PDB file of C-alpha atoms and ligand atoms in Angstrom:
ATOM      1  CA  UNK A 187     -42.222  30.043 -21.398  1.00 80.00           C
ATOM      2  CA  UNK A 188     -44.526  32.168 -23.613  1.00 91.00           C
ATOM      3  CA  UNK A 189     -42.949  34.028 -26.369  1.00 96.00           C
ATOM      4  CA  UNK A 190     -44.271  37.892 -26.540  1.00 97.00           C
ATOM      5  CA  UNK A 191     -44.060  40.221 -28.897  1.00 98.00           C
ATOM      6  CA  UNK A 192     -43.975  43.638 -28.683  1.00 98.00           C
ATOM      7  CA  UNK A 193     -45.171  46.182 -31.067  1.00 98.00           C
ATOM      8  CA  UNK A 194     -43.949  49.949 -31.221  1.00 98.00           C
ATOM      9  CA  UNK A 195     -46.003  52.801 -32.321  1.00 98.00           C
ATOM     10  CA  UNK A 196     -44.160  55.725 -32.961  1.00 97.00           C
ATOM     11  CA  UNK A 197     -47.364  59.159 -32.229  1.00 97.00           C
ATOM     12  CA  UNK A 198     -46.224  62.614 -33.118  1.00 97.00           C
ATOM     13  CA  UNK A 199     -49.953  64.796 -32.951  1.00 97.00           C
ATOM     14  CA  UNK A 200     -52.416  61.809 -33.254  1.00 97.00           C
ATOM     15  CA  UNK A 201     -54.794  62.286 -30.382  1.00 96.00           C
ATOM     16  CA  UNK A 202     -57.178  61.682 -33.855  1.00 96.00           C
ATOM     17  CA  UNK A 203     -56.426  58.186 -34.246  1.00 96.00           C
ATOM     18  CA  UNK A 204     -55.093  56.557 -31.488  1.00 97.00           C
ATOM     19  CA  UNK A 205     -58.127  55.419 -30.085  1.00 97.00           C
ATOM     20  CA  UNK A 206     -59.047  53.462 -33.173  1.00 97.00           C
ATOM     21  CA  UNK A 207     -55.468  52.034 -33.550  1.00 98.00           C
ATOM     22  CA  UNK A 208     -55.449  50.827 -30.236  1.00 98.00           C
ATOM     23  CA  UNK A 209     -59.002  49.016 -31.001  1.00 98.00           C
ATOM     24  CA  UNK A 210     -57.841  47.656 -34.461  1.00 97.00           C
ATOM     25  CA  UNK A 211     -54.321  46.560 -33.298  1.00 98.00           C
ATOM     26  CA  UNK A 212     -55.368  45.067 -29.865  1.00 98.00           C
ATOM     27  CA  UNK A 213     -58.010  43.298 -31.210  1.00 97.00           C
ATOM     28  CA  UNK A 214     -55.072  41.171 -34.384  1.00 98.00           C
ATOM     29  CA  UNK A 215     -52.847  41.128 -30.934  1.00 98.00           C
ATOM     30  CA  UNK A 216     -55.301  39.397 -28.879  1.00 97.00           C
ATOM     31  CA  UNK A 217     -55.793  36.598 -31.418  1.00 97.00           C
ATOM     32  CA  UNK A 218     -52.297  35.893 -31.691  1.00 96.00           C
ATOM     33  CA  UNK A 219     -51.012  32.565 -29.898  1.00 95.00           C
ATOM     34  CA  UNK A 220     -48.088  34.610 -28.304  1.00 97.00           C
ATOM     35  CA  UNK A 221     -48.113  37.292 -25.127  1.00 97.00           C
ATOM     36  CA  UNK A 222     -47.763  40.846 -26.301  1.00 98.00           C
ATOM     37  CA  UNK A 223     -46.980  44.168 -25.112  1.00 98.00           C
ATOM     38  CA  UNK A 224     -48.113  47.694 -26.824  1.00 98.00           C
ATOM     39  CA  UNK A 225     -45.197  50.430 -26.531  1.00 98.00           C
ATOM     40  CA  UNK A 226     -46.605  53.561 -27.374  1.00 98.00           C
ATOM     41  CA  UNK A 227     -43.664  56.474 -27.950  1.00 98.00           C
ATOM     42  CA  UNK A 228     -44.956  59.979 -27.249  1.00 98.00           C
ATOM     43  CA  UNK A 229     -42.773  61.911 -29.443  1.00 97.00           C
ATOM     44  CA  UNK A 230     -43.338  65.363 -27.695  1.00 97.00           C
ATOM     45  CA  UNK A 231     -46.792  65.634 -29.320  1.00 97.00           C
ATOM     46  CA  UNK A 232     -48.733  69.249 -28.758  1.00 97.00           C
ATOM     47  CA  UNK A 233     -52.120  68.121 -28.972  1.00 95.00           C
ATOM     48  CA  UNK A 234     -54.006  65.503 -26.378  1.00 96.00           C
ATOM     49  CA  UNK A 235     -51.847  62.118 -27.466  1.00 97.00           C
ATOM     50  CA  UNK A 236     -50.446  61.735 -24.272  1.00 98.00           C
ATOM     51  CA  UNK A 237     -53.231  61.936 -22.215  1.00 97.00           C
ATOM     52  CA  UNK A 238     -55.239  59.697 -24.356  1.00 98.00           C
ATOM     53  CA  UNK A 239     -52.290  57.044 -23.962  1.00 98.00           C
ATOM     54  CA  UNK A 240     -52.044  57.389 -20.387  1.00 98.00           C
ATOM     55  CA  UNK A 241     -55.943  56.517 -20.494  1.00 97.00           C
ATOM     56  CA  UNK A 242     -55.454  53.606 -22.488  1.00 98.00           C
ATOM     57  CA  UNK A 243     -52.400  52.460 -20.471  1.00 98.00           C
ATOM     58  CA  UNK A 244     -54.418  52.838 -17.485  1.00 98.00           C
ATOM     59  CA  UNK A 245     -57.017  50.602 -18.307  1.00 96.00           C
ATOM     60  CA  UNK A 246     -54.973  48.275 -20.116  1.00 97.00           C
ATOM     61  CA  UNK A 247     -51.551  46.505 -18.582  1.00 97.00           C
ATOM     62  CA  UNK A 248     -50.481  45.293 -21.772  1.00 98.00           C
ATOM     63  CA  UNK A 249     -50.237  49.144 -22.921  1.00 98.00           C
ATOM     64  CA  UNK A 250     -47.188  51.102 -22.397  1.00 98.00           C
ATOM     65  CA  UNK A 251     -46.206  54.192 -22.875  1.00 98.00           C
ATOM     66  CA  UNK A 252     -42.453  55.911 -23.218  1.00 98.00           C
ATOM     67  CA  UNK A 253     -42.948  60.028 -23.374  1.00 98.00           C
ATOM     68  CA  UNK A 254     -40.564  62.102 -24.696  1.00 97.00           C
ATOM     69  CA  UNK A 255     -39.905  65.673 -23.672  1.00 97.00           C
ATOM     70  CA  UNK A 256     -40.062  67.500 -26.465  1.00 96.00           C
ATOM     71  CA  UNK A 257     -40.403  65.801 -30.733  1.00 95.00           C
ATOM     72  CA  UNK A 258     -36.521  64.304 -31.236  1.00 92.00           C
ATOM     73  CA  UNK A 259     -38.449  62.541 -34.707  1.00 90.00           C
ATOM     74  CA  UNK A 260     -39.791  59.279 -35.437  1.00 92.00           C
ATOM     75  CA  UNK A 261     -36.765  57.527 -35.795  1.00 90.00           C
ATOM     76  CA  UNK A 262     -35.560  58.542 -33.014  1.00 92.00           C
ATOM     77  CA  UNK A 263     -39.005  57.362 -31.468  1.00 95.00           C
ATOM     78  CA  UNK A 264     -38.584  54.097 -33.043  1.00 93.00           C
ATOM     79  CA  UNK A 265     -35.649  53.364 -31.408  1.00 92.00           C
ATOM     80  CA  UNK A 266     -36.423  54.243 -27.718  1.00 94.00           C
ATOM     81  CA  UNK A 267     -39.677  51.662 -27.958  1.00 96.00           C
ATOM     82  CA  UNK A 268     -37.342  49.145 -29.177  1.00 94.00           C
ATOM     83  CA  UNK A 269     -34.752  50.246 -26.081  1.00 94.00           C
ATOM     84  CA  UNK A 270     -38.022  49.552 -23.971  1.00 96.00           C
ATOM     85  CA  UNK A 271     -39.170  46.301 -25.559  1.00 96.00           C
ATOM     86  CA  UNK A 272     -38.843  42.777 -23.778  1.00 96.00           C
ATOM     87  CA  UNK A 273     -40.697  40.946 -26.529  1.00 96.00           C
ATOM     88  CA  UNK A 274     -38.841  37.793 -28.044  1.00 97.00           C
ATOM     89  CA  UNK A 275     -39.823  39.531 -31.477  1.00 97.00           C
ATOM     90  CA  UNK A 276     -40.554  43.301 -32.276  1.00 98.00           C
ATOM     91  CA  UNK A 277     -42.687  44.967 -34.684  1.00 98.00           C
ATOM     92  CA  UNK A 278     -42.319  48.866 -35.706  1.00 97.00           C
ATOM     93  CA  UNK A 279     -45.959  50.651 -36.937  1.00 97.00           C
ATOM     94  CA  UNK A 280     -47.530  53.503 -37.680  1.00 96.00           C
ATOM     95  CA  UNK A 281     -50.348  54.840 -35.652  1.00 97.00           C
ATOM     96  CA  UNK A 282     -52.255  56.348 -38.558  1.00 96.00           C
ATOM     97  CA  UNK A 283     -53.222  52.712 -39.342  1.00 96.00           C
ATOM     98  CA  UNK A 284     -51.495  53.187 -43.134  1.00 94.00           C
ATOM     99  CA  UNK A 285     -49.387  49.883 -41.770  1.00 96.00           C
ATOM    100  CA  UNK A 286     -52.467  47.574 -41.149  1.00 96.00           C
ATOM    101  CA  UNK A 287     -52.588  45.186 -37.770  1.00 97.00           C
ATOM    102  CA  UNK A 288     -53.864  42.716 -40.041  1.00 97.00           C
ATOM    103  CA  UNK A 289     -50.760  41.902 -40.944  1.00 97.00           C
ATOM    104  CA  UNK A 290     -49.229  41.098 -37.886  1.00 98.00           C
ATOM    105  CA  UNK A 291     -50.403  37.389 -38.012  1.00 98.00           C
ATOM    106  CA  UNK A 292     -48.270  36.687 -41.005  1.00 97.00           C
ATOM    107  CA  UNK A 293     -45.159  38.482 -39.600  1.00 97.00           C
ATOM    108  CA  UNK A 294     -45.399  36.831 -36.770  1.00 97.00           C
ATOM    109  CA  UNK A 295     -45.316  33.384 -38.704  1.00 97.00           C
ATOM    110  CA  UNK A 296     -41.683  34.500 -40.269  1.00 97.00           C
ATOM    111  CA  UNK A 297     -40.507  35.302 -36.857  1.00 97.00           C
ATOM    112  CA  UNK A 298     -41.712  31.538 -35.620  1.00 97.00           C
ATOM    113  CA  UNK A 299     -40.160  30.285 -39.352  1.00 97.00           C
ATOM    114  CA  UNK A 300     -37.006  31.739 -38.093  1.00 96.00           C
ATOM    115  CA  UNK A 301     -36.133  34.818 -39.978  1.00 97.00           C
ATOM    116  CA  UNK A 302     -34.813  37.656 -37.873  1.00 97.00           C
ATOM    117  CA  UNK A 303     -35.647  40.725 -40.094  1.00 96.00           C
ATOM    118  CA  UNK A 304     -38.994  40.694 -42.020  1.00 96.00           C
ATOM    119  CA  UNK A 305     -39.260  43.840 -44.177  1.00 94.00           C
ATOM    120  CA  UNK A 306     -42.816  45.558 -45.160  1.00 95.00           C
ATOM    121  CA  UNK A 307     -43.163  46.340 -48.609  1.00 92.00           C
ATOM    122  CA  UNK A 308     -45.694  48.803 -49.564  1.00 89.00           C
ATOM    123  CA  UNK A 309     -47.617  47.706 -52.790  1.00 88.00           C
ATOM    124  CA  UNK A 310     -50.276  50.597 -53.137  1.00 69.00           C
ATOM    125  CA  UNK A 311     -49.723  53.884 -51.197  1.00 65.00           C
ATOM    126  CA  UNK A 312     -53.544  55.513 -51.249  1.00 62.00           C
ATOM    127  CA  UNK A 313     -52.974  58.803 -49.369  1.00 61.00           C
ATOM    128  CA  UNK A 314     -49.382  60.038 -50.685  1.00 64.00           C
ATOM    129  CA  UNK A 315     -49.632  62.764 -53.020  1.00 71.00           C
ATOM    130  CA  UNK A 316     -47.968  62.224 -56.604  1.00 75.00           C
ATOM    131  CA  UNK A 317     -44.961  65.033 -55.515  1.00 74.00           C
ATOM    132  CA  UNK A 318     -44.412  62.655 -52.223  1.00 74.00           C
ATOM    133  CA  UNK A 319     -43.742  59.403 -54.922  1.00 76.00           C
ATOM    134  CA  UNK A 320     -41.720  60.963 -57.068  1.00 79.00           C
ATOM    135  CA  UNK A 321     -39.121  62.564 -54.870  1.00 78.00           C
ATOM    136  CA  UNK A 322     -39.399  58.976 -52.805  1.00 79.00           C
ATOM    137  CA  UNK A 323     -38.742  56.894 -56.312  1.00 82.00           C
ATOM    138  CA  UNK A 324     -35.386  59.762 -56.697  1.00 83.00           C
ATOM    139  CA  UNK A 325     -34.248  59.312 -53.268  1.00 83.00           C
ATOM    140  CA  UNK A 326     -34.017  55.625 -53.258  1.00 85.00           C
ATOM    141  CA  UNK A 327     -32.882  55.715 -57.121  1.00 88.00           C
ATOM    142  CA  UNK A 328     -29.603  58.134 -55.739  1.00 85.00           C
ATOM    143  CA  UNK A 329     -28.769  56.549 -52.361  1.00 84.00           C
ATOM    144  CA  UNK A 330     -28.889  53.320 -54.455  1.00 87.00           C
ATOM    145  CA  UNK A 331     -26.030  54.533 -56.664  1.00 86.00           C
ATOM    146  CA  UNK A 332     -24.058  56.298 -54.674  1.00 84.00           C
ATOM    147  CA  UNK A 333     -23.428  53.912 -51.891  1.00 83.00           C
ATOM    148  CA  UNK A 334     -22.700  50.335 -50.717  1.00 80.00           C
ATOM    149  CA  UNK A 335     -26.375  49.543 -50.116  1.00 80.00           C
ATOM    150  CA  UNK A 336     -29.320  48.464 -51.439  1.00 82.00           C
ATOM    151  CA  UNK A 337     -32.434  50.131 -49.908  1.00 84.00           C
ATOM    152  CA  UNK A 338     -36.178  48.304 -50.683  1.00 84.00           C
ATOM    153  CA  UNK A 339     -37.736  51.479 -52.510  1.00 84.00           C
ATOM    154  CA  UNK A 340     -40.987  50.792 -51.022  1.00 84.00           C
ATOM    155  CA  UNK A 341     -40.405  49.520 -47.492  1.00 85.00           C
ATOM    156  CA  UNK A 342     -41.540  51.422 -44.867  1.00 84.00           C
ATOM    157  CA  UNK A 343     -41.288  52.202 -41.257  1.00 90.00           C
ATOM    158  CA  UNK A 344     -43.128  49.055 -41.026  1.00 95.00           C
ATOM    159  CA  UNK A 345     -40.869  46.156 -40.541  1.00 95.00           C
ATOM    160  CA  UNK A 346     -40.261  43.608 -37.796  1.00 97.00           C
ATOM    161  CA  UNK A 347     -37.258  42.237 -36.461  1.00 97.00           C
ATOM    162  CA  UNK A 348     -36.314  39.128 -33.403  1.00 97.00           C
ATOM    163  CA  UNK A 349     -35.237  39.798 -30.229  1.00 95.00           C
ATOM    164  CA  UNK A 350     -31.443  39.054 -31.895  1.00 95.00           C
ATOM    165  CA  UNK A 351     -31.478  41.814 -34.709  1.00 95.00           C
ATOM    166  CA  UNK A 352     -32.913  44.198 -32.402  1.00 94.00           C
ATOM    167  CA  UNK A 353     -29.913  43.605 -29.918  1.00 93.00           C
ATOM    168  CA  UNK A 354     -27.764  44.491 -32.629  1.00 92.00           C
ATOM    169  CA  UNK A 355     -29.837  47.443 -33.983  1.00 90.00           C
ATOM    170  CA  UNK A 356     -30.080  48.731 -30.624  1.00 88.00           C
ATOM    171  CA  UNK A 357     -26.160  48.418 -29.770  1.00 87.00           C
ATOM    172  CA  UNK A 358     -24.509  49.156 -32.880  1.00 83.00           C
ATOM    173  CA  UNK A 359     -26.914  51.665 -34.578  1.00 80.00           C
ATOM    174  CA  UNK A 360     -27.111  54.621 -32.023  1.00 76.00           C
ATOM    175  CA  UNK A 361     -25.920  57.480 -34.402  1.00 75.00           C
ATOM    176  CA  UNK A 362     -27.805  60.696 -34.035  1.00 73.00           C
ATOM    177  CA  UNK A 363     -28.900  60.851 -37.697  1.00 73.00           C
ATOM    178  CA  UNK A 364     -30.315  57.300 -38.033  1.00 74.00           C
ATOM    179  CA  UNK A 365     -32.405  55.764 -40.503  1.00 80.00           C
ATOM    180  CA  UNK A 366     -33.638  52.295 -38.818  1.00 83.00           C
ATOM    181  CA  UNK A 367     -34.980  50.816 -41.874  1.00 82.00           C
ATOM    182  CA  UNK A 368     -32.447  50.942 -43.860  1.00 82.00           C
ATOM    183  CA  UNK A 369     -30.204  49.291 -41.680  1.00 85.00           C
ATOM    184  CA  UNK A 370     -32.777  46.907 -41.184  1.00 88.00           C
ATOM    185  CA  UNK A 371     -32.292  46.086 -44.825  1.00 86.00           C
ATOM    186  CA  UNK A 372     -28.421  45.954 -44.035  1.00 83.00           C
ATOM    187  CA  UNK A 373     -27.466  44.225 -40.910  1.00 88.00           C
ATOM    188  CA  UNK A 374     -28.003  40.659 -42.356  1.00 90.00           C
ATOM    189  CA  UNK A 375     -29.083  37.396 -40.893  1.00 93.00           C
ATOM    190  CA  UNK A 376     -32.183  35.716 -42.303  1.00 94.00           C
ATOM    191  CA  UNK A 377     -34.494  38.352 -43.700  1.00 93.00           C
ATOM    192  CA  UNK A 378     -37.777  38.095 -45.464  1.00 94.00           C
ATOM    193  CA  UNK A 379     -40.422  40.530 -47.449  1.00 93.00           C
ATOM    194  CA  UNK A 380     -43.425  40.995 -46.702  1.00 95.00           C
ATOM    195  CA  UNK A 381     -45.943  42.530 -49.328  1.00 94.00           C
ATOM    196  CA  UNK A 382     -49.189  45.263 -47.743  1.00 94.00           C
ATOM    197  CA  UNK A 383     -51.319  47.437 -49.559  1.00 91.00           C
ATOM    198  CA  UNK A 384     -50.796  51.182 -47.625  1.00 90.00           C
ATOM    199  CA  UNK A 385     -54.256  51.901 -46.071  1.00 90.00           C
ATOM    200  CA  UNK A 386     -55.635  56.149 -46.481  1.00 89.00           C
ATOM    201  CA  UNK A 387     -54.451  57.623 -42.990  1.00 89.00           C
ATOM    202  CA  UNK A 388     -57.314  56.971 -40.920  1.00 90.00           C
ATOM    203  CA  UNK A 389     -57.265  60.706 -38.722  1.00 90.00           C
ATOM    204  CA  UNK A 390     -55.201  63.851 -38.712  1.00 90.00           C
ATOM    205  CA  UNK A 391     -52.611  64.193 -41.455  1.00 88.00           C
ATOM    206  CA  UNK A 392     -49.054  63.617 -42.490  1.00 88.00           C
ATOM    207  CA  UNK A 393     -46.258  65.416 -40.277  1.00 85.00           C
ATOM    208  CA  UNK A 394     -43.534  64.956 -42.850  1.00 80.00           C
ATOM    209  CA  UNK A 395     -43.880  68.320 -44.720  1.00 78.00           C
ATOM    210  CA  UNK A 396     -41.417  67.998 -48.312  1.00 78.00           C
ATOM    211  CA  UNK A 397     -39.544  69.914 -46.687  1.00 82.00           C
ATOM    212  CA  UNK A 398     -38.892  67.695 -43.784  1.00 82.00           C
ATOM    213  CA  UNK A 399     -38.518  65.010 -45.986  1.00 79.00           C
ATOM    214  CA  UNK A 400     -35.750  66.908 -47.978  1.00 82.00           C
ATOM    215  CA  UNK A 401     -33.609  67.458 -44.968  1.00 83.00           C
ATOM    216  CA  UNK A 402     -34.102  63.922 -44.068  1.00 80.00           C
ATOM    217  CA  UNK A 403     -33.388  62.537 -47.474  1.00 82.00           C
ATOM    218  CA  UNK A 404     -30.020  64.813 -47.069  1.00 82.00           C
ATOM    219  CA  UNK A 405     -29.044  63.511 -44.053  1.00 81.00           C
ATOM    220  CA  UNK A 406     -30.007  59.768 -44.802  1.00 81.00           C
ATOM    221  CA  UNK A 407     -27.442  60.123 -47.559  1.00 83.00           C
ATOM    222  CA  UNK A 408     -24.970  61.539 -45.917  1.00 81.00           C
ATOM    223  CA  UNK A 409     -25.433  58.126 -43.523  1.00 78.00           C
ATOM    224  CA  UNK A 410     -24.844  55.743 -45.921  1.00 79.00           C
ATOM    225  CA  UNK A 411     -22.443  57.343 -48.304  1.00 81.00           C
ATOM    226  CA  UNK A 412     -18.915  59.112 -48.490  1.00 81.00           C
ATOM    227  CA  UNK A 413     -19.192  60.236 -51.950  1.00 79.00           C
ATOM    228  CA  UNK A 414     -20.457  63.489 -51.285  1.00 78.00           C
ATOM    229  CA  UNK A 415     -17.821  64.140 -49.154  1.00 83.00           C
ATOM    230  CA  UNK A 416     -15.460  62.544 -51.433  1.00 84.00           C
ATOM    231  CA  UNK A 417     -16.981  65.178 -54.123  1.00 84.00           C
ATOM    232  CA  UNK A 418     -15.929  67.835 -51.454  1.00 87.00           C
ATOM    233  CA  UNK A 419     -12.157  66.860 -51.765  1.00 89.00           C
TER     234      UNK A 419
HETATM  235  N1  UDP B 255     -44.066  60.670 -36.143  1.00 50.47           N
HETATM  236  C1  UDP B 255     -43.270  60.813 -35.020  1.00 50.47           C
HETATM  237  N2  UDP B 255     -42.495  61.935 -34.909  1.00 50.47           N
HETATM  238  C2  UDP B 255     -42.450  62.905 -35.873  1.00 50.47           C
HETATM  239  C3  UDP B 255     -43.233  62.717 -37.050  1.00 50.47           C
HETATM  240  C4  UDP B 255     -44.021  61.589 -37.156  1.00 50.47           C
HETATM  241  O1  UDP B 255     -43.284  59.959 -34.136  1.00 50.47           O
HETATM  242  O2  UDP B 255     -41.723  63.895 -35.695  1.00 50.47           O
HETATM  243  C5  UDP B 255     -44.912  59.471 -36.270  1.00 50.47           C
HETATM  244  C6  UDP B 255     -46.349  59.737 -36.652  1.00 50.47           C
HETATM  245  O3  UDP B 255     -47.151  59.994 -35.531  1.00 50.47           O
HETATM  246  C7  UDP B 255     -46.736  58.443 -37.362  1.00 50.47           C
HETATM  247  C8  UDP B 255     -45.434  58.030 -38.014  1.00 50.47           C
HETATM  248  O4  UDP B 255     -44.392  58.704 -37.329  1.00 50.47           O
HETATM  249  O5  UDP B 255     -47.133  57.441 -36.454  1.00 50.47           O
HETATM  250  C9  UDP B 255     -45.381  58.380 -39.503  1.00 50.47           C
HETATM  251  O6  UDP B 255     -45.684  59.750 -39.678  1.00 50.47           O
HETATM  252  P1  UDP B 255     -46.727  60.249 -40.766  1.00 50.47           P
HETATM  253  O7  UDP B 255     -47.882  59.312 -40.832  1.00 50.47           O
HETATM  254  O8  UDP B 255     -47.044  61.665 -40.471  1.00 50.47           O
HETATM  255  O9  UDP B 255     -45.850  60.160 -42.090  1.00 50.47           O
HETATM  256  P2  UDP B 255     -46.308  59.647 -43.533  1.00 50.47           P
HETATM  257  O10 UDP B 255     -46.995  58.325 -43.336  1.00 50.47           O
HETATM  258  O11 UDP B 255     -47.214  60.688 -44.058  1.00 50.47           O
HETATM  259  O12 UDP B 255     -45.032  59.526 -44.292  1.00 50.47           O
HETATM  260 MG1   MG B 256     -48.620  57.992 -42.124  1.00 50.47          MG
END
């Protein structure tokens, strides 16, 4: 039988670029020698998202479309379009086009060369600000030596994983405060990087606000690590 993949796009606000991420990624998709399904996740967006994805959807069967009923966050986003994928591998993006389509041929070459979790790692970001790298470089730089992990410092939101990691991810990983890729990074089995140069945003702008980001760093360590509650006691 055909293998499929299916590719998750995470939209919080971006009735600015989905149009041209569906035309970028659909046209990478198409040339690909396996089926594929586009799962679009609606993460309570305000603006016109949803009724620009149930146009696409509409004209397009290979388009999907999960919508949320109010914004629960990307990860949690991420994780409902993998609870709705059938593909035999599954690929997370962006749908600012920062992750670019044109790398989906080469991930899907590790998935056929076996690997089960193929990580993204951002060379170049072009539209973070300098305050945005700097607090990323301290998060990863803290988390790293306070816990058990190791987190990638640059890999994204952008990974992919087979049909046998997600299982896992989606069985074993349900905690409210989640952070997907670094488990990614953590749950074993045969896993590969992947290098990509961060495109500029291509519409709208960024919806993590450094304040968002500091609560998330917060709770992110508070996933992976006792020590601050060991520093409590
Ligand atoms: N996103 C989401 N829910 C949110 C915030 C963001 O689904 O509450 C999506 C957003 O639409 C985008 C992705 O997550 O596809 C990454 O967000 P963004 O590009 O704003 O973050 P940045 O790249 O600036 O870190
Ligand atoms: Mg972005």
């Amino acid at each position: 039988m055909e293998k499929k993949l299916s590719v998750v796009v995470s939209c919080y606000n971006e009735e600015l670029a989905l149009r041209q991420f569906y035309a970028e990624t659909s046209k990478v998709l198409k040339s690909l020698s396996w089926d594929y399904e586009l799962i679009f996740v609606n993460d309570g967006s305000q603006d016109g998202s949803i009724e620009i994805l149930k146009e696409l959807a509409a004209g397009d069967e290979k388009v999907k479309v999960v919508d949320f009923s109010r914004n629960f966050g990307h990860e949690a986003a991420m994780i409902a379009g993998m609870d709705y994928s059938s593909g035999d591998g599954i690929v997370c993006m962006d749908a600012d086009l920062q992750h670019p389509p044109e790398c989906i041929p080469e991930i899907l070459k590790k998935i056929e060369e076996g690997f089960h979790v193929i990580t993204m790692v951002r060379t170049k970001n072009r539209s973070a600000g300098k305050i945005k790298n700097i607090t990323s470089s301290g998060f990863y730089w803290v988390i790293n030596h306070i816990s058990d992990v190791h987190l990638e410092p640059n890999a994204s939101d952008f990974f992919a994983v087979s049909s046998h990691a997600a299982r896992v991810l989606r069985s074993n990983y349900r905690e409210k405060v989640r952070f997907l890729r670094g488990y990614v990074q953590n749950i074993g089995f045969a896993r590969t990087n992947l290098t990509y140069e961060a495109r500029a945003r291509v519409a709208g702008e960024s919806k993590y606000s450094i304040k968002k980001l500091f609560v998330f760093s917060i709770n992110t360590i508070l996933c992976f690590s006792n020590m601050p509650l060991k520093l409590g006691i």
